[in-house]
Amino acid sequence: MVSNGTNGMNGTGVTPSRSVGGVVSGLVGLVAVSAVAGMLVTVGLAPVVALTGVTASSTINIFETLPDYLEIEPLAQRSNIYATTSDGTPVLLATLYDQNRVEVGWDEIGQNVKDAAVAGEDPRFYEHGGVDLQGTVRGAFTTALQGNVQGGSSITQQYVKNVLVQKCEMLSTEEEISACYSEATVTTATRKLKEMRLAIGVEKKYAKNDILRQYLNIAGFGGRVYGIEAAADYYFGKTAADLTVAQAASLVAIVNNPGKFRLDRPGSETNGAANGYQDNKKRRDYILGEMKKYGKITAAEFAEALAAPIEPTINEPSTGCQTARGDAFFCDYVIHVLANDPAFGADADTRIKNIRRGGFEVYTTLDLDLQFAAVTTMNNNVPKSMPGWDVGGVISSVEVGTGRVLAMAQNKDYSQDPEVQATGSNWSSVNYNTDFIAGGSRGFQPGSTYKVFTLAEWLSTGHSVNERVDSAPRSSWGTFNDSCLGPQNYDSEGWSPKNDADEAGGNYSALESTIGSINTGFIGMAKRLDLCGIRKMAEAFGVHRADGEPLSQSAAAVIGTNEIAPLSMAVAFAGIANRGVTCSPIVIDRMIGSDGTEVPIPTSRCAQSVSPDTDREMVAALSQVLTKGTAVQSHSATVPRVPMFGKTGTTDGAKDTWMSGASSKVATVVGVVTVTGNANQRARAFESGPAATARHRMWPEVMSVANAKYGGDPFPGVPVEPEPEPEPGPEPGPDDDFDDDDTDQEFTDAEEAGQND
């Protein structure tokens, strides 16, 4: 809101003097201004008087029906992002805004505010037709004597000026904004006359109460605080309906000159707390006097308000996801979805402006019960930072059959501020769970969890889980079939992957290789398949590289060397749990516009990745990974237990460790990763226990909550095996091989090794 200048100053606090010639020239201008003003009032006032009996609904949005020369985008308002509790209660995660504003209706604005605005800014507001002739003439005399166009602006004229300024702030470039702003606020008679003409046009179309309501909604109250509702909350922690007489007068005082009268600068020489906010108090007391003069308050109310000290309780609004704390990385992902999806605008800049200005209520898919479990177990098991290790922890949970992202946690504190990030390695703005384009990293190697796609290709091409392959480790694996790139020969590469526990290999079946996560068993399976087919199978389950590059389809990729976002793997495991139907991830359940109507949102796209029969065989094999294979530790700690399947993963040198799995309702991926550099997790320990088994402490805690809340059905055609009795024993130490015979891969070619950056 631009000051209406009624204080008669030039912006420096000094009243300028004028020469005799300047005064004479000004008086000539006064005659011209007064004549035109008289003509405008004569022409425009009669229709307004005739229409003042017509009452417009206070719910009508004035901006949608203004004359063409005043049409602008809707008022910039703050948007809110929510999660929802199980009983449907919305919980605010974050607020986003360029202008901190909440547009309110007539009945939501207290009478004290309305009376203070009219008495202090435009006492004849309900009598004139948009231009107060008395005020205009008084202002014209001031102009003639002082040289600046000053005073006389009615509330309607001030509203017009703010509409024009608001239109400027919606432009794309700083140059356009500056030029538009200058034209809307320049102190010339021409601009004043245009403002008067537009004010009369507004009053011809709209009821007085609508004009006053929108004036109070659009007005600036200092900084990025706009509108009486946001101002009441920011300065006094109240709603606009609950302000006292003194508080209402203090806020209306700010509108007159926000830079001078705002109450959030305690060190100000004249308007700080130490001196009782003298500048604001002087203007406030003037408004109180006008309210008494025009019968809006009694003498007793005037005396009480006059004696009231100005005591703001500043409620600093936060903008951005840092307010979401443990849920901040999920919140950040929501914002990237809003910024990247064409459903929300033509380009990224437009989409961000839309969400920061549109007054949207965004209700997300986040399940607060599951999220609380994810955040809690992450905090208990993975430190935010660790000497000598750039450690990361990730958890992503997805609802089976819908693609709804239910939980997303990581071990870092969230901040987008470089200065904050520089204070410690516990801070990050990078979401390790998501793709690079969505605010994430460039991905992490999933290790043996990627083997599920070779298993899918094996079964979909007619092979059986009981079929055996030559899986003995060797120094030369020869040529692999690749229908896309041509035969791939590894004889000259020196590529000789081994098994995690140095298993001899021999003649493993596909089922045995799956249960024990035998690297050479899967390499042997890939020898009988098409490397391009394995890559396409991964893509069919929604898997892609986090950096946006094409998936590698080398023989090394079979055992997990592509860098992939954890959320992508959670989506894939949800697809396996959904009879082979994979659904793309979504994070928004519904979205409400500032007018209260539903906004169309992106929906999950579901596609059949493999046949139901192939999927059934996959689930049957992967279920045994939990009951008798490398994921027993996770399975035994999950209570209540429902039918589930899973797969573990450990990358070269135990740099990254994974536990991925699903019930028929929820899929969860948990990982402890090395963000940069190298670290062998088997040689390190957290306070909670060995680093390499942290995944087996976290996955059960998340899935236990998921199972208790969502339940789980038997997978069609997959027999439910009786639960084995757990065998008591000590927790394995950091140097043990644990239960994980996964993907310690030895490569001589650095590119094939696929080290994370």
Coordinates of N, CA and C in Angstrom, one line a residue, residues 395-532:
I395 N 13.8 -42.5 4.4 CA 12.6 -43.4 4.5 C 11.6 -42.8 3.6
S396 N 11.0 -43.7 2.7 CA 9.9 -43.3 1.9 C 8.8 -44.4 1.9
S397 N 7.6 -44.0 2.2 CA 6.5 -45.0 2.2 C 5.4 -44.5 1.2
V398 N 4.9 -45.5 0.5 CA 3.9 -45.2 -0.6 C 2.7 -46.2 -0.4
E399 N 1.5 -45.7 -0.6 CA 0.3 -46.5 -0.5 C 0.1 -47.3 -1.7
V400 N -0.1 -48.6 -1.5 CA -0.2 -49.6 -2.6 C -1.5 -49.3 -3.3
G401 N -1.5 -49.2 -4.7 CA -2.7 -49.1 -5.5 C -3.1 -47.6 -5.7
T402 N -2.6 -46.7 -5.0 CA -2.9 -45.3 -5.2 C -1.7 -44.4 -5.6
G403 N -0.5 -44.8 -5.2 CA 0.6 -43.9 -5.4 C 0.8 -42.8 -4.4
R404 N -0.1 -42.7 -3.4 CA -0.1 -41.7 -2.4 C 1.2 -41.8 -1.5
V405 N 2.0 -40.8 -1.4 CA 3.2 -40.8 -0.6 C 2.7 -40.6 0.8
L406 N 3.0 -41.6 1.7 CA 2.5 -41.5 3.1 C 3.5 -41.0 4.1
A407 N 4.8 -41.2 3.8 CA 5.8 -40.8 4.7 C 7.1 -40.5 3.9
M408 N 7.8 -39.5 4.4 CA 9.1 -39.2 3.8 C 10.0 -38.5 4.9
A409 N 11.1 -39.1 5.2 CA 11.9 -38.6 6.3 C 13.4 -38.8 5.9
Q410 N 14.2 -37.9 6.5 CA 15.7 -38.1 6.3 C 16.3 -37.5 7.6
N411 N 17.6 -37.8 7.7 CA 18.3 -37.5 8.9 C 18.8 -36.1 9.1
K412 N 18.6 -35.2 8.1 CA 19.1 -33.9 8.2 C 18.0 -32.9 8.7
D413 N 18.5 -31.7 9.2 CA 17.6 -30.6 9.4 C 17.5 -29.8 8.1
Y414 N 16.3 -29.3 7.9 CA 16.0 -28.6 6.6 C 16.3 -27.1 6.7
S415 N 17.0 -26.6 5.7 CA 17.1 -25.2 5.5 C 17.5 -24.9 4.0
Q416 N 16.9 -23.8 3.5 CA 17.3 -23.4 2.1 C 18.3 -22.2 2.2
D417 N 18.6 -21.8 3.4 CA 19.5 -20.6 3.7 C 20.9 -21.1 3.7
P418 N 21.7 -20.6 2.7 CA 23.2 -21.0 2.7 C 23.9 -20.6 3.9
E419 N 23.5 -19.5 4.6 CA 24.2 -19.1 5.8 C 23.9 -20.1 6.9
V420 N 22.7 -20.6 7.0 CA 22.3 -21.6 8.0 C 23.1 -22.9 7.7
Q421 N 23.1 -23.3 6.4 CA 23.7 -24.5 6.0 C 25.2 -24.5 6.4
A422 N 25.8 -23.3 6.3 CA 27.2 -23.2 6.6 C 27.6 -23.4 8.1
T423 N 26.6 -23.4 8.9 CA 26.8 -23.6 10.4 C 27.1 -25.0 10.8
G424 N 26.7 -26.0 9.9 CA 26.9 -27.4 10.4 C 26.5 -28.4 9.3
S425 N 27.0 -29.6 9.3 CA 26.7 -30.6 8.3 C 25.4 -31.2 8.6
N426 N 24.7 -30.8 9.7 CA 23.4 -31.4 10.0 C 22.3 -30.7 9.1
W427 N 22.7 -29.6 8.5 CA 21.7 -28.9 7.7 C 21.8 -29.3 6.2
S428 N 20.7 -29.3 5.5 CA 20.7 -29.6 4.1 C 19.4 -29.1 3.5
S429 N 19.4 -28.7 2.2 CA 18.3 -28.4 1.4 C 18.0 -29.5 0.4
V430 N 18.8 -30.5 0.3 CA 18.7 -31.6 -0.7 C 17.8 -32.7 -0.1
N431 N 16.8 -33.1 -0.8 CA 15.9 -34.2 -0.3 C 16.5 -35.5 -0.9
Y432 N 17.1 -36.3 -0.1 CA 17.7 -37.5 -0.5 C 16.7 -38.5 -1.1
N433 N 15.4 -38.4 -0.7 CA 14.4 -39.3 -1.2 C 13.9 -39.1 -2.6
T434 N 14.2 -38.0 -3.2 CA 13.5 -37.6 -4.5 C 14.5 -37.4 -5.6
D435 N 14.0 -37.3 -6.8 CA 14.8 -37.0 -8.0 C 15.5 -35.6 -7.9
F436 N 16.5 -35.4 -8.7 CA 17.2 -34.1 -8.7 C 16.3 -33.0 -9.1
I437 N 15.4 -33.2 -10.1 CA 14.5 -32.2 -10.6 C 13.5 -31.8 -9.5
A438 N 13.3 -32.7 -8.5 CA 12.3 -32.4 -7.5 C 13.0 -32.0 -6.2
G439 N 14.2 -31.4 -6.3 CA 14.9 -30.9 -5.1 C 15.7 -32.0 -4.4
G440 N 15.9 -33.1 -5.1 CA 16.7 -34.2 -4.5 C 18.1 -34.3 -5.0
S441 N 18.7 -35.4 -4.6 CA 20.1 -35.6 -5.0 C 20.2 -36.2 -6.4
R442 N 21.3 -36.7 -6.8 CA 21.5 -37.4 -8.1 C 21.3 -38.9 -7.9
G443 N 20.8 -39.3 -6.7 CA 20.5 -40.7 -6.5 C 21.5 -41.5 -5.8
F444 N 21.2 -42.7 -5.4 CA 22.1 -43.6 -4.8 C 21.9 -45.0 -5.4
Q445 N 23.0 -45.8 -5.4 CA 22.9 -47.1 -5.9 C 22.0 -48.0 -5.0
P446 N 21.0 -48.7 -5.5 CA 20.1 -49.4 -4.7 C 20.6 -50.8 -4.3
G447 N 21.8 -51.2 -4.9 CA 22.3 -52.5 -4.6 C 21.4 -53.6 -5.0
S448 N 21.3 -54.7 -4.2 CA 20.6 -55.9 -4.5 C 19.1 -55.7 -4.6
T449 N 18.5 -54.5 -4.1 CA 17.1 -54.3 -4.2 C 16.7 -54.2 -5.7
Y450 N 17.7 -53.9 -6.6 CA 17.4 -53.8 -8.0 C 17.3 -55.1 -8.7
K451 N 17.7 -56.2 -8.0 CA 17.6 -57.5 -8.5 C 16.1 -58.0 -8.8
V452 N 15.2 -57.3 -8.2 CA 13.8 -57.7 -8.4 C 13.4 -57.5 -9.8
F453 N 14.0 -56.6 -10.6 CA 13.7 -56.4 -12.0 C 14.2 -57.5 -12.9
T454 N 15.4 -58.1 -12.5 CA 15.9 -59.3 -13.2 C 15.0 -60.5 -12.9
L455 N 14.6 -60.6 -11.7 CA 13.7 -61.6 -11.3 C 12.4 -61.5 -12.1
A456 N 11.9 -60.3 -12.3 CA 10.6 -60.1 -13.0 C 10.8 -60.5 -14.5
E457 N 12.0 -60.1 -15.1 CA 12.2 -60.4 -16.5 C 12.4 -61.9 -16.6
W458 N 13.1 -62.5 -15.7 CA 13.3 -64.0 -15.7 C 12.0 -64.7 -15.8
L459 N 11.1 -64.4 -14.9 CA 9.8 -65.0 -14.8 C 8.9 -64.7 -16.0
S460 N 8.9 -63.4 -16.4 CA 8.0 -63.0 -17.5 C 8.4 -63.6 -18.9
T461 N 9.7 -64.1 -19.0 CA 10.1 -64.7 -20.2 C 10.0 -66.3 -20.2
G462 N 9.3 -66.8 -19.2 CA 9.0 -68.2 -19.1 C 9.9 -69.0 -18.3
H463 N 10.9 -68.4 -17.6 CA 11.7 -69.2 -16.7 C 11.1 -69.5 -15.4
S464 N 11.5 -70.5 -14.7 CA 11.0 -70.8 -13.4 C 11.9 -70.4 -12.3
V465 N 11.3 -70.2 -11.1 CA 12.2 -69.9 -9.9 C 13.0 -71.1 -9.5
N466 N 12.6 -72.3 -10.0 CA 13.4 -73.5 -9.6 C 14.4 -73.8 -10.6
E467 N 14.5 -73.1 -11.7 CA 15.5 -73.3 -12.7 C 16.8 -72.9 -12.2
R468 N 17.8 -73.7 -12.5 CA 19.2 -73.4 -12.0 C 20.1 -72.8 -13.1
V469 N 21.0 -72.1 -12.7 CA 22.0 -71.5 -13.7 C 23.4 -71.7 -13.2
D470 N 24.3 -71.6 -14.1 CA 25.7 -71.6 -13.7 C 26.1 -70.3 -13.0
S471 N 26.2 -70.3 -11.7 CA 26.4 -69.1 -10.9 C 27.7 -69.0 -10.2
A472 N 28.7 -69.8 -10.6 CA 30.0 -69.8 -9.9 C 30.8 -68.5 -10.3
P473 N 31.4 -67.9 -9.3 CA 32.2 -66.7 -9.6 C 33.3 -67.0 -10.6
R474 N 33.6 -66.0 -11.4 CA 34.7 -66.3 -12.4 C 35.3 -64.9 -12.8
S475 N 36.4 -65.0 -13.5 CA 37.1 -63.8 -13.9 C 36.6 -63.3 -15.3
S476 N 35.9 -64.1 -16.0 CA 35.4 -63.7 -17.3 C 34.0 -64.2 -17.5
W477 N 33.1 -63.3 -17.7 CA 31.6 -63.6 -17.9 C 31.2 -63.7 -19.4
G478 N 32.1 -63.3 -20.3 CA 31.9 -63.4 -21.7 C 30.8 -62.4 -22.2
T479 N 30.0 -62.9 -23.1 CA 29.1 -62.0 -23.8 C 27.7 -62.1 -23.3
F480 N 27.0 -60.9 -23.2 CA 25.6 -60.8 -22.8 C 24.8 -60.3 -23.9
N481 N 23.6 -60.8 -24.0 CA 22.7 -60.4 -25.1 C 22.1 -59.0 -24.8
D482 N 22.1 -58.1 -25.7 CA 21.5 -56.8 -25.6 C 20.8 -56.4 -26.9
S483 N 19.5 -56.5 -26.9 CA 18.7 -56.3 -28.1 C 18.7 -54.8 -28.6
C484 N 19.1 -53.9 -27.7 CA 19.1 -52.5 -28.0 C 20.5 -52.0 -28.4
L485 N 21.5 -52.4 -27.7 CA 22.9 -51.9 -28.0 C 23.7 -53.0 -28.7
G486 N 23.2 -54.2 -28.9 CA 24.1 -55.2 -29.5 C 24.8 -56.0 -28.4
P487 N 25.3 -57.2 -28.7 CA 26.0 -58.0 -27.7 C 27.1 -57.3 -26.9
Q488 N 27.1 -57.5 -25.6 CA 28.1 -56.9 -24.8 C 29.1 -57.9 -24.2
N489 N 30.3 -57.7 -24.6 CA 31.4 -58.6 -24.2 C 32.2 -58.1 -23.0
Y490 N 32.3 -58.9 -21.9 CA 32.9 -58.4 -20.7 C 34.3 -59.1 -20.5
D491 N 34.7 -59.9 -21.5 CA 36.0 -60.6 -21.3 C 37.2 -59.6 -21.1
S492 N 37.1 -58.5 -21.8 CA 38.3 -57.6 -21.7 C 38.1 -56.5 -20.6
E493 N 37.0 -56.6 -19.9 CA 36.7 -55.6 -18.9 C 37.4 -55.9 -17.5
G494 N 37.8 -57.1 -17.3 CA 38.3 -57.5 -16.0 C 37.2 -57.5 -14.9
W495 N 36.0 -57.7 -15.3 CA 34.8 -57.6 -14.4 C 34.6 -58.9 -13.8
S496 N 34.7 -59.0 -12.4 CA 34.6 -60.3 -11.7 C 33.8 -60.1 -10.4
P497 N 32.5 -59.8 -10.5 CA 31.8 -59.6 -9.2 C 31.8 -60.9 -8.4
K498 N 31.8 -60.7 -7.1 CA 31.8 -61.8 -6.1 C 30.6 -61.7 -5.3
N499 N 30.4 -62.7 -4.4 CA 29.2 -62.7 -3.5 C 29.6 -62.2 -2.2
D500 N 28.7 -61.6 -1.5 CA 28.9 -60.9 -0.2 C 29.6 -61.7 0.8
A501 N 29.2 -63.0 0.9 CA 29.8 -63.8 1.9 C 30.8 -64.9 1.2
D502 N 31.2 -64.5 0.0 CA 32.1 -65.4 -0.7 C 31.6 -66.7 -1.0
E503 N 30.2 -66.8 -1.2 CA 29.6 -68.1 -1.6 C 30.2 -68.6 -2.9
A504 N 30.4 -69.9 -3.0 CA 31.0 -70.5 -4.1 C 30.2 -70.4 -5.4
G505 N 28.9 -70.2 -5.2 CA 28.0 -70.1 -6.3 C 27.5 -71.4 -6.8
G506 N 28.2 -71.9 -7.8 CA 27.8 -73.2 -8.3 C 26.6 -73.2 -9.1
N507 N 25.6 -73.9 -8.7 CA 24.4 -74.2 -9.5 C 23.1 -73.7 -8.8
Y508 N 23.1 -72.4 -8.4 CA 21.9 -71.9 -7.6 C 20.7 -71.8 -8.5
S509 N 19.5 -72.0 -7.9 CA 18.3 -71.8 -8.6 C 18.0 -70.3 -8.5
A510 N 17.0 -69.8 -9.3 CA 16.6 -68.4 -9.2 C 16.0 -68.1 -7.8
L511 N 15.3 -69.1 -7.2 CA 14.7 -68.8 -5.9 C 15.8 -68.8 -4.8
E512 N 16.8 -69.7 -4.9 CA 17.9 -69.6 -3.9 C 18.7 -68.3 -4.1
S513 N 18.9 -67.9 -5.3 CA 19.7 -66.6 -5.5 C 18.9 -65.4 -4.9
T514 N 17.5 -65.5 -5.0 CA 16.7 -64.4 -4.5 C 16.7 -64.4 -3.0
I515 N 16.5 -65.6 -2.4 CA 16.5 -65.7 -0.9 C 17.8 -65.3 -0.3
G516 N 18.9 -65.7 -0.9 CA 20.2 -65.4 -0.4 C 20.9 -64.2 -1.0
S517 N 20.2 -63.6 -1.9 CA 20.8 -62.4 -2.6 C 22.2 -62.7 -3.2
I518 N 22.2 -63.8 -4.0 CA 23.5 -64.2 -4.6 C 23.8 -63.4 -5.9
N519 N 24.8 -62.6 -5.9 CA 25.2 -61.8 -7.0 C 25.4 -62.6 -8.3
T520 N 26.3 -63.7 -8.1 CA 26.6 -64.4 -9.3 C 25.4 -65.2 -9.8
G521 N 24.5 -65.5 -9.0 CA 23.3 -66.2 -9.4 C 22.5 -65.3 -10.4
F522 N 22.4 -64.0 -10.0 CA 21.6 -63.1 -10.9 C 22.4 -62.7 -12.1
I523 N 23.7 -62.7 -12.0 CA 24.5 -62.5 -13.3 C 24.3 -63.7 -14.2
G524 N 24.3 -64.9 -13.6 CA 24.0 -66.1 -14.4 C 22.6 -66.1 -15.1
M525 N 21.6 -65.5 -14.3 CA 20.3 -65.4 -14.9 C 20.3 -64.4 -16.0
A526 N 21.0 -63.3 -15.8 CA 21.1 -62.2 -16.9 C 21.7 -62.7 -18.1
K527 N 22.7 -63.7 -18.0 CA 23.3 -64.3 -19.2 C 22.3 -65.0 -20.1
R528 N 21.2 -65.4 -19.5 CA 20.1 -66.1 -20.3 C 19.0 -65.1 -20.7
L529 N 19.2 -63.9 -20.4 CA 18.2 -62.9 -20.7 C 18.7 -61.8 -21.6
D530 N 17.9 -60.7 -21.7 CA 18.3 -59.6 -22.6 C 18.5 -58.4 -21.7
L531 N 19.7 -57.8 -21.6 CA 20.0 -56.7 -20.8 C 19.1 -55.5 -21.0
C532 N 18.7 -55.3 -22.3 CA 17.8 -54.3 -22.6 C 16.4 -54.6 -22.0

